[in-house]
C-alpha positions as protocol buffer text, in pm:
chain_id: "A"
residue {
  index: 1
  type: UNK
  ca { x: 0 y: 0 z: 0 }
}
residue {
  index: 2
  type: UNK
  ca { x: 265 y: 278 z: 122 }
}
residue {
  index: 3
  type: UNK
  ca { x: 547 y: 128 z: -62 }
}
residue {
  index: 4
  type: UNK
  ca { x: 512 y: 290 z: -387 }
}
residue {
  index: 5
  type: UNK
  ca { x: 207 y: 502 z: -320 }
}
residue {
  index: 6
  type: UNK
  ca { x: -160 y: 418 z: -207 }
}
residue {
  index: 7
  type: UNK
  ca { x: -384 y: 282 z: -437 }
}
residue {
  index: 8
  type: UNK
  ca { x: -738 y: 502 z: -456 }
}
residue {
  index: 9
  type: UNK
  ca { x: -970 y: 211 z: -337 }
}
residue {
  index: 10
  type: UNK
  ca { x: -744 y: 183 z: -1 }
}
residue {
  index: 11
  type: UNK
  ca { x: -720 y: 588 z: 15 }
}
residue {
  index: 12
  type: UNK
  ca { x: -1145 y: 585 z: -30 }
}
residue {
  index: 13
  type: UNK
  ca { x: -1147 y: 392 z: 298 }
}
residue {
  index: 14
  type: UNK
  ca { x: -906 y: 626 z: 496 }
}
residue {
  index: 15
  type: UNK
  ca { x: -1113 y: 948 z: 411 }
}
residue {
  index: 16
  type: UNK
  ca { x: -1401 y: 769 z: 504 }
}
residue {
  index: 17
  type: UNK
  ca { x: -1253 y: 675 z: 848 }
}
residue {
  index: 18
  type: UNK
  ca { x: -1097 y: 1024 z: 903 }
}
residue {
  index: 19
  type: UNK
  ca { x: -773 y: 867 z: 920 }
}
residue {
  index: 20
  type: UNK
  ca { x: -589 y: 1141 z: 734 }
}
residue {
  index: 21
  type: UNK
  ca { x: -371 y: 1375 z: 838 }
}
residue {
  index: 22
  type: UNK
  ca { x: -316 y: 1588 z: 519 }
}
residue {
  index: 23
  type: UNK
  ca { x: -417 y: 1613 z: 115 }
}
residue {
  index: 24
  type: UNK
  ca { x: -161 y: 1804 z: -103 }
}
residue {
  index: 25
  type: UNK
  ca { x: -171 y: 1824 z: -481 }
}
residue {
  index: 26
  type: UNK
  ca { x: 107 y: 1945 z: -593 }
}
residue {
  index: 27
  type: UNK
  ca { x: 336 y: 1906 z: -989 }
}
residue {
  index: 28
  type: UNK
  ca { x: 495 y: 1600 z: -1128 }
}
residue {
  index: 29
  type: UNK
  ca { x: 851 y: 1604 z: -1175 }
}
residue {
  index: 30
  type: UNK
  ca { x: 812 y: 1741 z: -1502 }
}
residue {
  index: 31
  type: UNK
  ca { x: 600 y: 2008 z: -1398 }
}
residue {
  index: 32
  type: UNK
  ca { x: 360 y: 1981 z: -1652 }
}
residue {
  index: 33
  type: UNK
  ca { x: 145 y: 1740 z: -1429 }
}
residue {
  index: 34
  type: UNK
  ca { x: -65 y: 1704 z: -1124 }
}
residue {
  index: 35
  type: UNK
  ca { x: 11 y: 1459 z: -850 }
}
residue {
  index: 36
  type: UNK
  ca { x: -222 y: 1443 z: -555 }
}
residue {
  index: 37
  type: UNK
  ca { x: -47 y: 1316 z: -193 }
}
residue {
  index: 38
  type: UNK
  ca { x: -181 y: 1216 z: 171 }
}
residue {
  index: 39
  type: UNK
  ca { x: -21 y: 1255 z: 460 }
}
residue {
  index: 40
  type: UNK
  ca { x: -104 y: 925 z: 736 }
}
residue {
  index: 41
  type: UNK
  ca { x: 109 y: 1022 z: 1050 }
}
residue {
  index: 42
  type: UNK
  ca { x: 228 y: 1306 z: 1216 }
}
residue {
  index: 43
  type: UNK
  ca { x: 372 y: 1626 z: 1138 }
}
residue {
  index: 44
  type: UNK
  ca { x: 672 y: 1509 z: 984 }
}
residue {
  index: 45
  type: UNK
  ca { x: 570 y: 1194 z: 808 }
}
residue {
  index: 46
  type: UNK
  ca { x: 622 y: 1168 z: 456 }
}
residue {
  index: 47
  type: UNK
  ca { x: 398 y: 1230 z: 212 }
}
residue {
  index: 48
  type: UNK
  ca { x: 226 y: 913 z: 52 }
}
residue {
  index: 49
  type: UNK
  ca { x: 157 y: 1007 z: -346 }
}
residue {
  index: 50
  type: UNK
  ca { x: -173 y: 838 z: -493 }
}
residue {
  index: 51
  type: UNK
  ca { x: -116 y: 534 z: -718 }
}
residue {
  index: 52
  type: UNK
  ca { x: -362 y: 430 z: -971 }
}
residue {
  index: 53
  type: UNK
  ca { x: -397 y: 6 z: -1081 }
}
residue {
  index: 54
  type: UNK
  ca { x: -160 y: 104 z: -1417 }
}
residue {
  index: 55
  type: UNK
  ca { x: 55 y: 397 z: -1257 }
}
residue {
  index: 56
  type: UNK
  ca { x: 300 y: 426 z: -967 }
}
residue {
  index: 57
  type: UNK
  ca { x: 206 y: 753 z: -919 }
}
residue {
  index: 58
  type: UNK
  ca { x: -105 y: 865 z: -1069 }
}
residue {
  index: 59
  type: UNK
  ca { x: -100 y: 1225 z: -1220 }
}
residue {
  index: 60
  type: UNK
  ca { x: -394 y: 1512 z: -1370 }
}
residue {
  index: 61
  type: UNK
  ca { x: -387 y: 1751 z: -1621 }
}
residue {
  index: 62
  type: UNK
  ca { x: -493 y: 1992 z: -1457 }
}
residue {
  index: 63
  type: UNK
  ca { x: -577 y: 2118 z: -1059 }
}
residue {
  index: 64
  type: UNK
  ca { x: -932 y: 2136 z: -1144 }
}
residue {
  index: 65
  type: UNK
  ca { x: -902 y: 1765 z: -1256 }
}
residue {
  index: 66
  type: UNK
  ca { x: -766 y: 1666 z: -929 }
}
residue {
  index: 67
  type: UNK
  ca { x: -1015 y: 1906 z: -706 }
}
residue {
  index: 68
  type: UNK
  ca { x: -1257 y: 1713 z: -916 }
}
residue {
  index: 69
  type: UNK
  ca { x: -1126 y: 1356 z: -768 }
}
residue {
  index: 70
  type: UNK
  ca { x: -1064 y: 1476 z: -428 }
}
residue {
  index: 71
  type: UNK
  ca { x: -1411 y: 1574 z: -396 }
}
residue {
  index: 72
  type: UNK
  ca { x: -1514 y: 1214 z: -546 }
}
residue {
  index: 73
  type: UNK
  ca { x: -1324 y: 1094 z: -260 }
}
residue {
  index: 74
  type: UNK
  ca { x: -1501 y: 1285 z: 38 }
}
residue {
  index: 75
  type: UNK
  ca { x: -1203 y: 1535 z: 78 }
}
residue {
  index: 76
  type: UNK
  ca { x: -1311 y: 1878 z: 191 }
}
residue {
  index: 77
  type: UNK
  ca { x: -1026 y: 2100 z: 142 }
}
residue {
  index: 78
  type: UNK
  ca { x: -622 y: 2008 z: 25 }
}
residue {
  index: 79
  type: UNK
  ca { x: -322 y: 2197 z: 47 }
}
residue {
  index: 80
  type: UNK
  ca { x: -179 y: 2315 z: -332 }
}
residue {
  index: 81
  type: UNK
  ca { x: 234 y: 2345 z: -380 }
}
residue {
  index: 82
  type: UNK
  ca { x: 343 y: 2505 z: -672 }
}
């Protein structure tokens, strides 16, 4: 699950449990992409990217895009880096 990144069916069942700490979207390495992280633990835990079945990390085209899947999720606000 945390290895790589959490898959969305396992991160559907955190939200619902209010076991997260913290969303973040936030760009790929290449900038030209989304990426949407959770934070599990405290403070200073890493944070956990969202994997898809095909994708290690899963990534949007755009921020609306992944406002659009958080709110799927049950997510009421997230954090944005640029």
């Amino acid at each position: 699950m945390i290895g790589d990144g959490i898959h969305e069916d396992a991160l559907q069942h955190l939200v619902q449990q209010n076991a997260v700490r913290e969303f973040v979207a936030g760009r790929d390495t290449t900038r030209t992409k989304w990426t949407f992280s959770v934070r599990l633990g405290g403070p200073h835990s890493r944070l956990i990217p969202v994997r898809s079945r095909r994708e290690v990390i899963r990534t949007w085209a755009s921020l609306t895009a992944v406002g659009r899947f958080a709110e799927g999720l049950g997510v009421r606000g997230f954090a944005v880096e640029l």
